[in-house]
Each structure stands twice: as structure tokens, then as C-alpha cells.
Amino acid sequence: MQRKNILNTSMIHLFFWIFTIVSLVPFALIFMVSITDEDSIAANGYSLFPNKISFAAYSFLFNDFSEIARAYGVTIIATVVGTTVSLLITALFAYPLSRQGLPFRRTLSFYIFFTMLFSGGMVPWYMTYVNMFDMKNTLISMIVPNLLLSAFNVLLMRSFFANSIPESVIESATIDGASEIKIFFKIVVPLSLPIMATIGLFNTLSYWNDWYNCMLFIDKAELYNIQYLMTKTLTNIQYLIMKSSSSAQAGDLLAKMPRETVRMALAIVGIAPLLFAYPFFQKYYISGITSGAVKG
Amino acid sequence: MKKSFKIAMLVMLASMVALAGCGAKGSDEKAASGGTTEDGKLKPYKITLVYPGTAQKDLAVVQEEMSKYLTEKINATIELKPIEWGSWDDKTNLMKISNEPFDLMFTASWYYYPRDAAKGQYLELDDLMNQYGKDIPGVLGEDFIKGSRIGGKLFALPTKKEFGQGFGLLLSKKLVDKYKFDVSGIKSIEEVEKMLGTIKANEPGVTPIISRKFTNIWEAANYDNIIANLAVARGSKEIKAIDKLEDPKFIEFYKRMNTWSKNGWFDKDILTSDTDQAMNMIKAGKGFATASSLKPGKDKEMSLTSGVEVVQMETAVPFTTTGDAQGAMLGISRTSEDPARAMMFLNLLYTDKKLLNMLDWGVEGKHYVKKSEDVIDFPEGVTADTQTYPSPGGWMFGNQFNSYLWANEDPQKWEQFQKFNDSSERSVILGFAFNQEPVKAEMAAIENVNKEFEASLGTGAVDAEKTIAKWKEKRNAAGFDKVKAEVDKQLQEWAAAQK
């Protein structure tokens, strides 16, 4: 019995070790390529163990760091403001929906649910933000469209409130004379830290990784965010490769594009901060995902 | 549920109506008079120019300088709007659909010109040109303008650049010198084979030819491709599309590629390798040749950008198809608020050296210095890596023959271009562009089939006859007959319109 357990555990451990390695190798490769000498890539291809190390790509990037620094600034502002506002709106929407006494509760739930099933389509969506709200080339365009309020997150939060906050706690607070606002901020939110952290992390990730809104709404280079700075380099190259068979000029342009090592270095620069931030979220993250299963 | 559903619907309807109310902007009548005030002077106007590229650091500086100059000339300022290559499709589609006002946009046959012209995105230019662009026809010449027409109408003006495509190989200069290869004149495929064989036999570790571009080059040199492997054979006198997959010459060529592959002449990454990689391999001393479309001085350009010396060798006489004639153009958008002014600006791009070179190279003294009348170089202390206004590409705008030459370029460059343009053989269907719209669905299916076979056939790794037979079968099942009928119909209509 005991032996079987040890065997089982070690199998599981082994599986996860392998899984971890498989996940990490591509990342390690990107990093190694970014510090490889350009000519040695041309000669020998990618390798985890470069035969000539060079930090030329990084010195090239940091040589003109103002662009990257500004893009970082844009990303950080959008992420911080976006995550905060988004979390607040989501919670303020989800909490009333979780309370039994709210009039039109089902209608409102359906209203948010409906947006998950149907969307207006790309063009009206774009025109709403550009022609009506005039958001082109503003920071707001990277905060509001698509990212501010996710119906799924609202429903997730609603079920958390409904299942984890006992009705009796709220009742007793009401009897003690607390207002609805006070109940929400002083009792409900502190009790719901796990879900707040989870959805906060979702939001942070989606804001940090968002390049699509930046691509559509931003024309001015000074408002590019870090992800778009990276994506545009890669998509430019892909696009030109695609077109190079039909246009001689596209092929010529390709030759002027940043080199392999620079592309990889950009990827590392874009991803590093998030790697460091992740462990701090971890403890909430675990309890947020599992809390639904344990009734204490 | 029923009641609440109704309420939800009402809420939604109400909000839609409310939102729709503030969105509609009345489209006012275009000023057809060229935006003149009462006393015949031009009103100030901002011209917006949209083109693919990456915004340079000093874009604003150049824009400022150009605006100053343009204010003197046509009382206009300019806004340069480069859009990243990779975002172009998404962004410009939405710009067009959402009626965003802009004046001029880059377009080309390989960049949706036929589609956008059919959709009415670009204005017809003949009348505008006769009124405000009088110098343009003289600069461009008859052939260029004829090649840009769609259904007899002109929707965009081409850049005056190389008018046609040369075909051949870029070879490592080091190896050419070592084996004393003769690269002058036009080489037959047998002569190319001899060279590749020599390299294979005597240079272990060197790949004779890199990437499958050679097949693209060969096809482009022998056919005027329309769509879905329908093409007019080069040198054909009659306007008739043939199916390449049934052409003995085509099958013969791919059999030859299969032999090349068996000889071990191609690189091992042939499926994905491109010119960029090829140049890197040549630089690393691991490659000998790669195919490329050519123009005068192409080898010098490539040597400069890649840092390894290559020489060019032609394998066919230059050839001009509609695709080359429409290789780079500027169209005036239907959303332009003053098309006349846009045309005046275009007229300057074709005739005014100073303006064109500002757009191409930046501000004199800051981004370049003049060495002589038409020759320029970097200012003191500036290199290709530290320049703050890398050229957006002179091939996109106006008259490239007016563009200054760099000190390391051939001073005879434009004369050679002129010779090249005159020598290039015109296709019998120059000016014909196929409109895909009626067979869009079939084309999507056929494209998928092509993807499957094109690549493997191009690598030479498969048996040509068998693969082509399979390809044909699958393609015919995808609705090829309908496409062929449509091509024949459009060709006949076009031919009738030519008479």
C-alpha cells in the first residue's frame, strides 16, 4: 500500500517535472537566441548552447531606449488604470446581481449574458469608438474597448458572491445599521479577496498582453504600447514574406528589418516584468480557483 | 421571463436609437472647384497621405518642412500617415469602411488595387488629371498609364520606376570570382545547372541554391499569371488563358526541379527559407545562389543591405505585366475633402524634385548632405544605423527618377532604368486585371488546395507528374471550371474594349 503510494506520487512528480521543462525550454531558447551572435545564427541556426555570446541585440535596443521606455509607460498606465477601474465596475455590477432582493435581477443578468452570445460585429464596434466617441489616438482607447467589462467575469464574480457570502452576514450588518455601500466595501470585498485577486490577475494579463486595440486605434508612434511594438515587428516581417513573391519591393524591405536576435531580445524585454510579478499573485490565485470547492 | 425579455429588448432598442442619434455626420458636398475662395486664391487645406511603413523618429520634422514648402506652392500642409505593414489590412479596411477622411493612399495590384477600385474607394482620375495634373502624362508616358487602368478607367497613378521585372539569380561574388563564372548576358537554365553542379562538386559545405524562389521567378518569367494557375503564356499573340498545370513546359520544369533536389542542390530548409535567410547563408559562406527578381543595380542594393557582395545574373529578358505596371501607385480616396488639391500635390510629386526628395530622404543638412547636384550622402557622424529618417521608400511616390542618388550608387542608375524600361517585353494582356469578386468563394477553396501543393512542388522534393495530377484533381473539385469561365469572359470583354 505504502509502496504503491510512493510510486504514484513519484509518477505524478515526474509528469509535472517533464511538463515544466517542456514549458520552459521554448522560453529558454528565446533567451539564448537573444544573446547569441548574429553571424553564428546565420551559420549554425538556433541553439540552446550558443557558441558565441554577444549582447549586441540588447545594446541595440537600449541604445535608443526612449521608445521602449515610453511604450512601457503606456502599457503600465493602461494596465494599472484599466485593471483598477475594470475590477471596480465588475464588482459593482456583480454584487447587486448576487443579492436576492434586486428588482429586474434576471433581466439584468440576461442583459449581460446576451452580450456573450451576440456582438455587433467589427465595423460597428470600431465606428462606435472612432466616429462617436472620438477615441482614436488616445490612451483611453487602450483601456475601454474590449477590456473594461467582461461579461464572463461578471458572472464568475456573481456566483462567487452568491455562494461564498452568507446571507446572514449581510442581514446582521443591516440590523447593525450599515448602509449598502458600507456593507459592500467593509464586509463583502474583504471576504472576497480570492476572487478579486483572480479576476484582477486576468485583467492585468489581458491589459498587459493587449496589442490589438493599440493596433486599431493608435497611429502615433509615441502612444504605442510595449506589446504592439513587439507584435508589429513580427507581423511586418510575416506580411512582407507573404507579399514578397508578388512584389519585388516587399522583398527588398525585408532585408532592412531587425534581425533575429533583436526580435528575440524584444520578446524578452516585453515579457520580463510580468514574469517577476507572477509569483506575488500566486497565493491568491491558488485560493481563488479552489475556493469554490471547499465549504468551511 | 417573457416580461423581462421584453423589457430587456426595449432597453436595448432605446439605447441603440440614442446612440445612433449622435453618430451620423452629414456628409457635405465636395468642393469640386478645388477649394478656392472668392478671389480665385486657394484656401488652406491639409492633405493626408497614407502609406505603409514605420513612423520614423523625425517624421514630424520632415512633415513640418514639407508643409512649409507646400504652403508656398499650393497653400496646403501635409500629414504623413505611415501604417505598419503588418497592421495595414485591418487598419485600412476599417478606415475605408468608417469613412475616415484622408486624401491619398498607397495601393498596388498586389495590394488590393483592383478590389478597392471595384468597391469605389478611389476616385476616377482622368478629369482631375486633365485639370490639375497636366504634367503627369508627360512624365509617365502612355504605357504606364494604360497599364494602370481598370476597365478603361484610371483609379490611381503609378510611381515612375522600373517598368517590368528582370529575372535571375544573385550569386556570391567570392565564388563567382573563384571559379571565373561568366555572368554577362542572359543565361539558359542549362548554363545555370552547370554552375550549380560545379559548386556542388568542388565546394563541400556550400549549398548551391537557396529557397524555392527560383520556381516563382521561372513562372513569372514564362507566364503572365492571372489567377489559380490560369495564365497567358509569354510570347503568345492571342489573348487566351491556358491552364499551367496542363502545359508541357510547366511539367517539364518541375521534373527538372525534382532532379535538382535529388542532386542535393537545394538547402535543407527549402520549404520555409526566404531571401533574407539566403543572404545570411551567402554571408556565412554556406550558400552560392538565390533567385530574385532583378532590376538594374539590384545586386548593389542587396550587397549594401546584407553586408555581403553579390552579383546578379539574368536568366530571362525583362517582362512587363499588369502587376508590374501597377506595382506601386497612389489613389485619391472618395473621402477626400478636396480631391483637386490632392491632384495638385500628386502633380508636384511627379515634377518637383525638391518636394519628392524631402519625402524620400528627409531634410537637407539634417538627414542628408548634397555631394553634387543629384548625389547625396549621410551628414558627418550619421550612419545607416543612427539615421533618424530612414527612407519610407522612394518607389512609392511620384517620379522615382527624380530621386537623389547616394554616393555609393551607380551615377547612371536612372539612365539604366530608362534602358531597362524600354527593353522590357510588354505582355499581350498588359492592363488587364482580373476582378475576383464573382468567384470569391471558389477562389478561397482553390487557394487552400494551392497552398497544399505549391510549396511541396516548389521544393522539388516530389515527383512532378504525380503531384501535378493530384493537384489538378483536387483543384477541379474546388470549382475551377467556374473560375476558368469567369477568366475567359473577363478576358474577352477586355479584349473587345481594347479595339
PDB file of N, CA, C and O in Angstrom, chain B residues 365-421:
ATOM      1  N   GLY B 365      20.845  68.645 -45.015  1.00  0.00           N
ATOM      2  CA  GLY B 365      21.697  69.163 -43.953  1.00  0.00           C
ATOM      3  C   GLY B 365      21.464  68.442 -42.641  1.00  0.00           C
ATOM      4  O   GLY B 365      22.338  68.374 -41.787  1.00  0.00           O
ATOM      5  N   LYS B 366      20.249  67.902 -42.474  1.00  0.00           N
ATOM      6  CA  LYS B 366      19.958  67.198 -41.215  1.00  0.00           C
ATOM      7  C   LYS B 366      19.986  65.683 -41.440  1.00  0.00           C
ATOM      8  O   LYS B 366      20.566  64.934 -40.664  1.00  0.00           O
ATOM      9  N   HIS B 367      19.323  65.251 -42.498  1.00  0.00           N
ATOM     10  CA  HIS B 367      19.259  63.812 -42.776  1.00  0.00           C
ATOM     11  C   HIS B 367      20.179  63.390 -43.916  1.00  0.00           C
ATOM     12  O   HIS B 367      20.495  62.224 -44.063  1.00  0.00           O
ATOM     13  N   TYR B 368      20.542  64.340 -44.741  1.00  0.00           N
ATOM     14  CA  TYR B 368      21.494  64.027 -45.809  1.00  0.00           C
ATOM     15  C   TYR B 368      22.225  65.319 -46.194  1.00  0.00           C
ATOM     16  O   TYR B 368      21.746  66.412 -45.893  1.00  0.00           O
ATOM     17  N   VAL B 369      23.385  65.166 -46.815  1.00  0.00           N
ATOM     18  CA  VAL B 369      24.063  66.347 -47.369  1.00  0.00           C
ATOM     19  C   VAL B 369      24.290  66.110 -48.860  1.00  0.00           C
ATOM     20  O   VAL B 369      24.466  64.978 -49.297  1.00  0.00           O
ATOM     21  N   LYS B 370      24.270  67.202 -49.610  1.00  0.00           N
ATOM     22  CA  LYS B 370      24.471  67.083 -51.055  1.00  0.00           C
ATOM     23  C   LYS B 370      25.958  67.026 -51.365  1.00  0.00           C
ATOM     24  O   LYS B 370      26.743  67.816 -50.855  1.00  0.00           O
ATOM     25  N   LYS B 371      26.336  66.072 -52.209  1.00  0.00           N
ATOM     26  CA  LYS B 371      27.714  65.977 -52.657  1.00  0.00           C
ATOM     27  C   LYS B 371      27.846  66.701 -53.994  1.00  0.00           C
ATOM     28  O   LYS B 371      28.867  67.274 -54.297  1.00  0.00           O
ATOM     29  N   SER B 372      26.810  66.592 -54.793  1.00  0.00           N
ATOM     30  CA  SER B 372      26.746  67.354 -56.037  1.00  0.00           C
ATOM     31  C   SER B 372      25.265  67.533 -56.338  1.00  0.00           C
ATOM     32  O   SER B 372      24.424  67.249 -55.485  1.00  0.00           O
ATOM     33  N   GLU B 373      24.949  67.975 -57.528  1.00  0.00           N
ATOM     34  CA  GLU B 373      23.560  68.318 -57.855  1.00  0.00           C
ATOM     35  C   GLU B 373      22.567  67.224 -57.465  1.00  0.00           C
ATOM     36  O   GLU B 373      21.578  67.475 -56.800  1.00  0.00           O
ATOM     37  N   ASP B 374      22.849  65.972 -57.879  1.00  0.00           N
ATOM     38  CA  ASP B 374      21.882  64.907 -57.640  1.00  0.00           C
ATOM     39  C   ASP B 374      22.417  63.787 -56.762  1.00  0.00           C
ATOM     40  O   ASP B 374      21.818  62.731 -56.672  1.00  0.00           O
ATOM     41  N   VAL B 375      23.582  63.999 -56.158  1.00  0.00           N
ATOM     42  CA  VAL B 375      24.186  62.927 -55.362  1.00  0.00           C
ATOM     43  C   VAL B 375      24.244  63.348 -53.899  1.00  0.00           C
ATOM     44  O   VAL B 375      24.636  64.467 -53.576  1.00  0.00           O
ATOM     45  N   ILE B 376      23.813  62.430 -53.014  1.00  0.00           N
ATOM     46  CA  ILE B 376      23.765  62.774 -51.590  1.00  0.00           C
ATOM     47  C   ILE B 376      24.493  61.718 -50.761  1.00  0.00           C
ATOM     48  O   ILE B 376      24.800  60.625 -51.239  1.00  0.00           O
ATOM     49  N   ASP B 377      24.740  62.065 -49.492  1.00  0.00           N
ATOM     50  CA  ASP B 377      25.369  61.131 -48.569  1.00  0.00           C
ATOM     51  C   ASP B 377      24.941  61.492 -47.148  1.00  0.00           C
ATOM     52  O   ASP B 377      24.346  62.546 -46.920  1.00  0.00           O
ATOM     53  N   PHE B 378      25.261  60.618 -46.201  1.00  0.00           N
ATOM     54  CA  PHE B 378      24.931  60.915 -44.805  1.00  0.00           C
ATOM     55  C   PHE B 378      25.745  62.114 -44.321  1.00  0.00           C
ATOM     56  O   PHE B 378      26.897  62.272 -44.716  1.00  0.00           O
ATOM     57  N   PRO B 379      25.157  62.934 -43.437  1.00  0.00           N
ATOM     58  CA  PRO B 379      25.945  64.003 -42.826  1.00  0.00           C
ATOM     59  C   PRO B 379      27.027  63.408 -41.938  1.00  0.00           C
ATOM     60  O   PRO B 379      26.977  62.228 -41.585  1.00  0.00           O
ATOM     61  N   GLU B 380      27.979  64.261 -41.546  1.00  0.00           N
ATOM     62  CA  GLU B 380      29.077  63.857 -40.667  1.00  0.00           C
ATOM     63  C   GLU B 380      28.532  63.156 -39.420  1.00  0.00           C
ATOM     64  O   GLU B 380      27.642  63.675 -38.742  1.00  0.00           O
ATOM     65  N   GLY B 381      29.045  61.965 -39.116  1.00  0.00           N
ATOM     66  CA  GLY B 381      28.686  61.309 -37.849  1.00  0.00           C
ATOM     67  C   GLY B 381      27.379  60.535 -37.878  1.00  0.00           C
ATOM     68  O   GLY B 381      26.965  59.970 -36.876  1.00  0.00           O
ATOM     69  N   VAL B 382      26.696  60.518 -39.028  1.00  0.00           N
ATOM     70  CA  VAL B 382      25.457  59.749 -39.111  1.00  0.00           C
ATOM     71  C   VAL B 382      25.725  58.491 -39.942  1.00  0.00           C
ATOM     72  O   VAL B 382      26.421  58.551 -40.945  1.00  0.00           O
ATOM     73  N   THR B 383      25.218  57.364 -39.492  1.00  0.00           N
ATOM     74  CA  THR B 383      25.368  56.134 -40.273  1.00  0.00           C
ATOM     75  C   THR B 383      23.995  55.551 -40.547  1.00  0.00           C
ATOM     76  O   THR B 383      22.983  56.068 -40.064  1.00  0.00           O
ATOM     77  N   ALA B 384      23.970  54.479 -41.292  1.00  0.00           N
ATOM     78  CA  ALA B 384      22.694  53.832 -41.619  1.00  0.00           C
ATOM     79  C   ALA B 384      21.959  53.411 -40.348  1.00  0.00           C
ATOM     80  O   ALA B 384      20.738  53.384 -40.304  1.00  0.00           O
ATOM     81  N   ASP B 385      22.726  53.087 -39.300  1.00  0.00           N
ATOM     82  CA  ASP B 385      22.080  52.611 -38.070  1.00  0.00           C
ATOM     83  C   ASP B 385      21.563  53.742 -37.196  1.00  0.00           C
ATOM     84  O   ASP B 385      20.656  53.553 -36.404  1.00  0.00           O
ATOM     85  N   THR B 386      22.168  54.922 -37.320  1.00  0.00           N
ATOM     86  CA  THR B 386      21.771  56.004 -36.420  1.00  0.00           C
ATOM     87  C   THR B 386      20.922  57.059 -37.113  1.00  0.00           C
ATOM     88  O   THR B 386      20.594  58.073 -36.526  1.00  0.00           O
ATOM     89  N   GLN B 387      20.578  56.855 -38.373  1.00  0.00           N
ATOM     90  CA  GLN B 387      19.804  57.881 -39.078  1.00  0.00           C
ATOM     91  C   GLN B 387      18.410  58.012 -38.451  1.00  0.00           C
ATOM     92  O   GLN B 387      17.838  57.050 -37.957  1.00  0.00           O
ATOM     93  N   THR B 388      17.902  59.226 -38.467  1.00  0.00           N
ATOM     94  CA  THR B 388      16.628  59.483 -37.784  1.00  0.00           C
ATOM     95  C   THR B 388      15.464  59.576 -38.770  1.00  0.00           C
ATOM     96  O   THR B 388      14.329  59.752 -38.373  1.00  0.00           O
ATOM     97  N   TYR B 389      15.758  59.497 -40.053  1.00  0.00           N
ATOM     98  CA  TYR B 389      14.672  59.446 -41.039  1.00  0.00           C
ATOM     99  C   TYR B 389      15.027  58.429 -42.111  1.00  0.00           C
ATOM    100  O   TYR B 389      15.387  58.785 -43.235  1.00  0.00           O
ATOM    101  N   PRO B 390      14.967  57.121 -41.764  1.00  0.00           N
ATOM    102  CA  PRO B 390      15.198  56.117 -42.790  1.00  0.00           C
ATOM    103  C   PRO B 390      14.126  56.277 -43.870  1.00  0.00           C
ATOM    104  O   PRO B 390      12.953  56.477 -43.538  1.00  0.00           O
ATOM    105  N   SER B 391      14.534  56.197 -45.105  1.00  0.00           N
ATOM    106  CA  SER B 391      13.605  56.468 -46.207  1.00  0.00           C
ATOM    107  C   SER B 391      12.380  55.566 -46.168  1.00  0.00           C
ATOM    108  O   SER B 391      12.489  54.368 -45.952  1.00  0.00           O
ATOM    109  N   PRO B 392      11.189  56.158 -46.362  1.00  0.00           N
ATOM    110  CA  PRO B 392       9.985  55.328 -46.439  1.00  0.00           C
ATOM    111  C   PRO B 392       9.964  54.477 -47.702  1.00  0.00           C
ATOM    112  O   PRO B 392       9.182  53.540 -47.812  1.00  0.00           O
ATOM    113  N   GLY B 393      10.803  54.800 -48.662  1.00  0.00           N
ATOM    114  CA  GLY B 393      10.854  54.033 -49.912  1.00  0.00           C
ATOM    115  C   GLY B 393      10.450  54.897 -51.078  1.00  0.00           C
ATOM    116  O   GLY B 393       9.277  55.204 -51.262  1.00  0.00           O
ATOM    117  N   GLY B 394      11.440  55.299 -51.861  1.00  0.00           N
ATOM    118  CA  GLY B 394      11.178  56.196 -52.977  1.00  0.00           C
ATOM    119  C   GLY B 394      10.314  55.563 -54.055  1.00  0.00           C
ATOM    120  O   GLY B 394       9.745  56.251 -54.885  1.00  0.00           O
ATOM    121  N   TRP B 395      10.213  54.235 -54.011  1.00  0.00           N
ATOM    122  CA  TRP B 395       9.433  53.546 -55.048  1.00  0.00           C
ATOM    123  C   TRP B 395       7.927  53.738 -54.866  1.00  0.00           C
ATOM    124  O   TRP B 395       7.145  53.328 -55.700  1.00  0.00           O
ATOM    125  N   MET B 396       7.532  54.357 -53.746  1.00  0.00           N
ATOM    126  CA  MET B 396       6.098  54.516 -53.515  1.00  0.00           C
ATOM    127  C   MET B 396       5.531  55.827 -54.054  1.00  0.00           C
ATOM    128  O   MET B 396       4.333  55.962 -54.195  1.00  0.00           O
ATOM    129  N   PHE B 397       6.410  56.805 -54.296  1.00  0.00           N
ATOM    130  CA  PHE B 397       5.877  58.140 -54.552  1.00  0.00           C
ATOM    131  C   PHE B 397       6.338  58.731 -55.871  1.00  0.00           C
ATOM    132  O   PHE B 397       7.546  58.836 -56.120  1.00  0.00           O
ATOM    133  N   GLY B 398       5.389  59.143 -56.670  1.00  0.00           N
ATOM    134  CA  GLY B 398       5.634  60.009 -57.807  1.00  0.00           C
ATOM    135  C   GLY B 398       6.646  59.504 -58.803  1.00  0.00           C
ATOM    136  O   GLY B 398       6.552  58.401 -59.317  1.00  0.00           O
ATOM    137  N   ASN B 399       7.639  60.342 -59.072  1.00  0.00           N
ATOM    138  CA  ASN B 399       8.606  60.038 -60.104  1.00  0.00           C
ATOM    139  C   ASN B 399       9.939  59.661 -59.466  1.00  0.00           C
ATOM    140  O   ASN B 399      10.711  60.521 -59.073  1.00  0.00           O
ATOM    141  N   GLN B 400      10.206  58.364 -59.368  1.00  0.00           N
ATOM    142  CA  GLN B 400      11.428  57.921 -58.674  1.00  0.00           C
ATOM    143  C   GLN B 400      12.690  58.378 -59.417  1.00  0.00           C
ATOM    144  O   GLN B 400      13.744  58.474 -58.819  1.00  0.00           O
ATOM    145  N   PHE B 401      12.539  58.663 -60.696  1.00  0.00           N
ATOM    146  CA  PHE B 401      13.698  59.099 -61.481  1.00  0.00           C
ATOM    147  C   PHE B 401      14.191  60.468 -61.015  1.00  0.00           C
ATOM    148  O   PHE B 401      15.281  60.895 -61.354  1.00  0.00           O
ATOM    149  N   ASN B 402      13.359  61.180 -60.242  1.00  0.00           N
ATOM    150  CA  ASN B 402      13.771  62.474 -59.700  1.00  0.00           C
ATOM    151  C   ASN B 402      14.446  62.347 -58.343  1.00  0.00           C
ATOM    152  O   ASN B 402      14.855  63.323 -57.744  1.00  0.00           O
ATOM    153  N   SER B 403      14.505  61.114 -57.841  1.00  0.00           N
ATOM    154  CA  SER B 403      15.054  60.887 -56.514  1.00  0.00           C
ATOM    155  C   SER B 403      16.581  60.989 -56.552  1.00  0.00           C
ATOM    156  O   SER B 403      17.208  60.508 -57.474  1.00  0.00           O
ATOM    157  N   TYR B 404      17.164  61.641 -55.536  1.00  0.00           N
ATOM    158  CA  TYR B 404      18.621  61.766 -55.486  1.00  0.00           C
ATOM    159  C   TYR B 404      19.267  60.392 -55.351  1.00  0.00           C
ATOM    160  O   TYR B 404      18.677  59.462 -54.820  1.00  0.00           O
ATOM    161  N   LEU B 405      20.506  60.298 -55.804  1.00  0.00           N
ATOM    162  CA  LEU B 405      21.240  59.036 -55.684  1.00  0.00           C
ATOM    163  C   LEU B 405      22.255  59.154 -54.558  1.00  0.00           C
ATOM    164  O   LEU B 405      22.806  60.226 -54.312  1.00  0.00           O
ATOM    165  N   TRP B 406      22.523  58.021 -53.901  1.00  0.00           N
ATOM    166  CA  TRP B 406      23.536  58.042 -52.847  1.00  0.00           C
ATOM    167  C   TRP B 406      24.929  57.939 -53.469  1.00  0.00           C
ATOM    168  O   TRP B 406      25.095  57.395 -54.556  1.00  0.00           O
ATOM    169  N   ALA B 407      25.904  58.407 -52.718  1.00  0.00           N
ATOM    170  CA  ALA B 407      27.271  58.457 -53.232  1.00  0.00           C
ATOM    171  C   ALA B 407      27.770  57.078 -53.656  1.00  0.00           C
ATOM    172  O   ALA B 407      28.576  56.954 -54.563  1.00  0.00           O
ATOM    173  N   ASN B 408      27.267  56.011 -52.974  1.00  0.00           N
ATOM    174  CA  ASN B 408      27.764  54.682 -53.329  1.00  0.00           C
ATOM    175  C   ASN B 408      26.925  54.013 -54.419  1.00  0.00           C
ATOM    176  O   ASN B 408      27.113  52.853 -54.715  1.00  0.00           O
ATOM    177  N   GLU B 409      25.968  54.753 -54.982  1.00  0.00           N
ATOM    178  CA  GLU B 409      25.149  54.152 -56.036  1.00  0.00           C
ATOM    179  C   GLU B 409      25.734  54.477 -57.412  1.00  0.00           C
ATOM    180  O   GLU B 409      26.518  55.416 -57.560  1.00  0.00           O
ATOM    181  N   ASP B 410      25.290  53.720 -58.388  1.00  0.00           N
ATOM    182  CA  ASP B 410      25.719  53.940 -59.757  1.00  0.00           C
ATOM    183  C   ASP B 410      25.177  55.288 -60.242  1.00  0.00           C
ATOM    184  O   ASP B 410      23.967  55.495 -60.268  1.00  0.00           O
ATOM    185  N   PRO B 411      26.048  56.210 -60.623  1.00  0.00           N
ATOM    186  CA  PRO B 411      25.554  57.525 -61.059  1.00  0.00           C
ATOM    187  C   PRO B 411      24.674  57.432 -62.309  1.00  0.00           C
ATOM    188  O   PRO B 411      23.898  58.345 -62.595  1.00  0.00           O
ATOM    189  N   GLN B 412      24.796  56.345 -63.031  1.00  0.00           N
ATOM    190  CA  GLN B 412      23.991  56.166 -64.254  1.00  0.00           C
ATOM    191  C   GLN B 412      22.671  55.451 -63.976  1.00  0.00           C
ATOM    192  O   GLN B 412      21.985  55.036 -64.898  1.00  0.00           O
ATOM    193  N   LYS B 413      22.333  55.287 -62.692  1.00  0.00           N
ATOM    194  CA  LYS B 413      21.200  54.428 -62.323  1.00  0.00           C
ATOM    195  C   LYS B 413      19.937  54.720 -63.140  1.00  0.00           C
ATOM    196  O   LYS B 413      19.341  53.815 -63.706  1.00  0.00           O
ATOM    197  N   TRP B 414      19.538  55.972 -63.190  1.00  0.00           N
ATOM    198  CA  TRP B 414      18.241  56.252 -63.832  1.00  0.00           C
ATOM    199  C   TRP B 414      18.315  56.080 -65.348  1.00  0.00           C
ATOM    200  O   TRP B 414      17.322  55.666 -65.959  1.00  0.00           O
ATOM    201  N   GLU B 415      19.471  56.355 -65.941  1.00  0.00           N
ATOM    202  CA  GLU B 415      19.602  56.090 -67.381  1.00  0.00           C
ATOM    203  C   GLU B 415      19.445  54.596 -67.639  1.00  0.00           C
ATOM    204  O   GLU B 415      18.801  54.174 -68.598  1.00  0.00           O
ATOM    205  N   GLN B 416      20.039  53.807 -66.733  1.00  0.00           N
ATOM    206  CA  GLN B 416      19.918  52.354 -66.898  1.00  0.00           C
ATOM    207  C   GLN B 416      18.477  51.892 -66.713  1.00  0.00           C
ATOM    208  O   GLN B 416      18.020  50.987 -67.413  1.00  0.00           O
ATOM    209  N   PHE B 417      17.797  52.517 -65.769  1.00  0.00           N
ATOM    210  CA  PHE B 417      16.384  52.190 -65.586  1.00  0.00           C
ATOM    211  C   PHE B 417      15.603  52.492 -66.865  1.00  0.00           C
ATOM    212  O   PHE B 417      14.744  51.708 -67.261  1.00  0.00           O
ATOM    213  N   GLN B 418      15.900  53.622 -67.458  1.00  0.00           N
ATOM    214  CA  GLN B 418      15.202  54.001 -68.674  1.00  0.00           C
ATOM    215  C   GLN B 418      15.427  52.949 -69.754  1.00  0.00           C
ATOM    216  O   GLN B 418      14.506  52.520 -70.434  1.00  0.00           O
ATOM    217  N   LYS B 419      16.684  52.504 -69.878  1.00  0.00           N
ATOM    218  CA  LYS B 419      17.019  51.475 -70.867  1.00  0.00           C
ATOM    219  C   LYS B 419      16.262  50.190 -70.568  1.00  0.00           C
ATOM    220  O   LYS B 419      15.701  49.553 -71.453  1.00  0.00           O
ATOM    221  N   PHE B 420      16.283  49.834 -69.301  1.00  0.00           N
ATOM    222  CA  PHE B 420      15.597  48.613 -68.843  1.00  0.00           C
ATOM    223  C   PHE B 420      14.112  48.695 -69.198  1.00  0.00           C
ATOM    224  O   PHE B 420      13.529  47.758 -69.744  1.00  0.00           O
ATOM    225  N   ASN B 421      13.508  49.832 -68.904  1.00  0.00           N
ATOM    226  CA  ASN B 421      12.083  50.009 -69.193  1.00  0.00           C
ATOM    227  C   ASN B 421      11.797  49.885 -70.680  1.00  0.00           C
ATOM    228  O   ASN B 421      10.784  49.323 -71.093  1.00  0.00           O
TER     229      ASN B 421
END
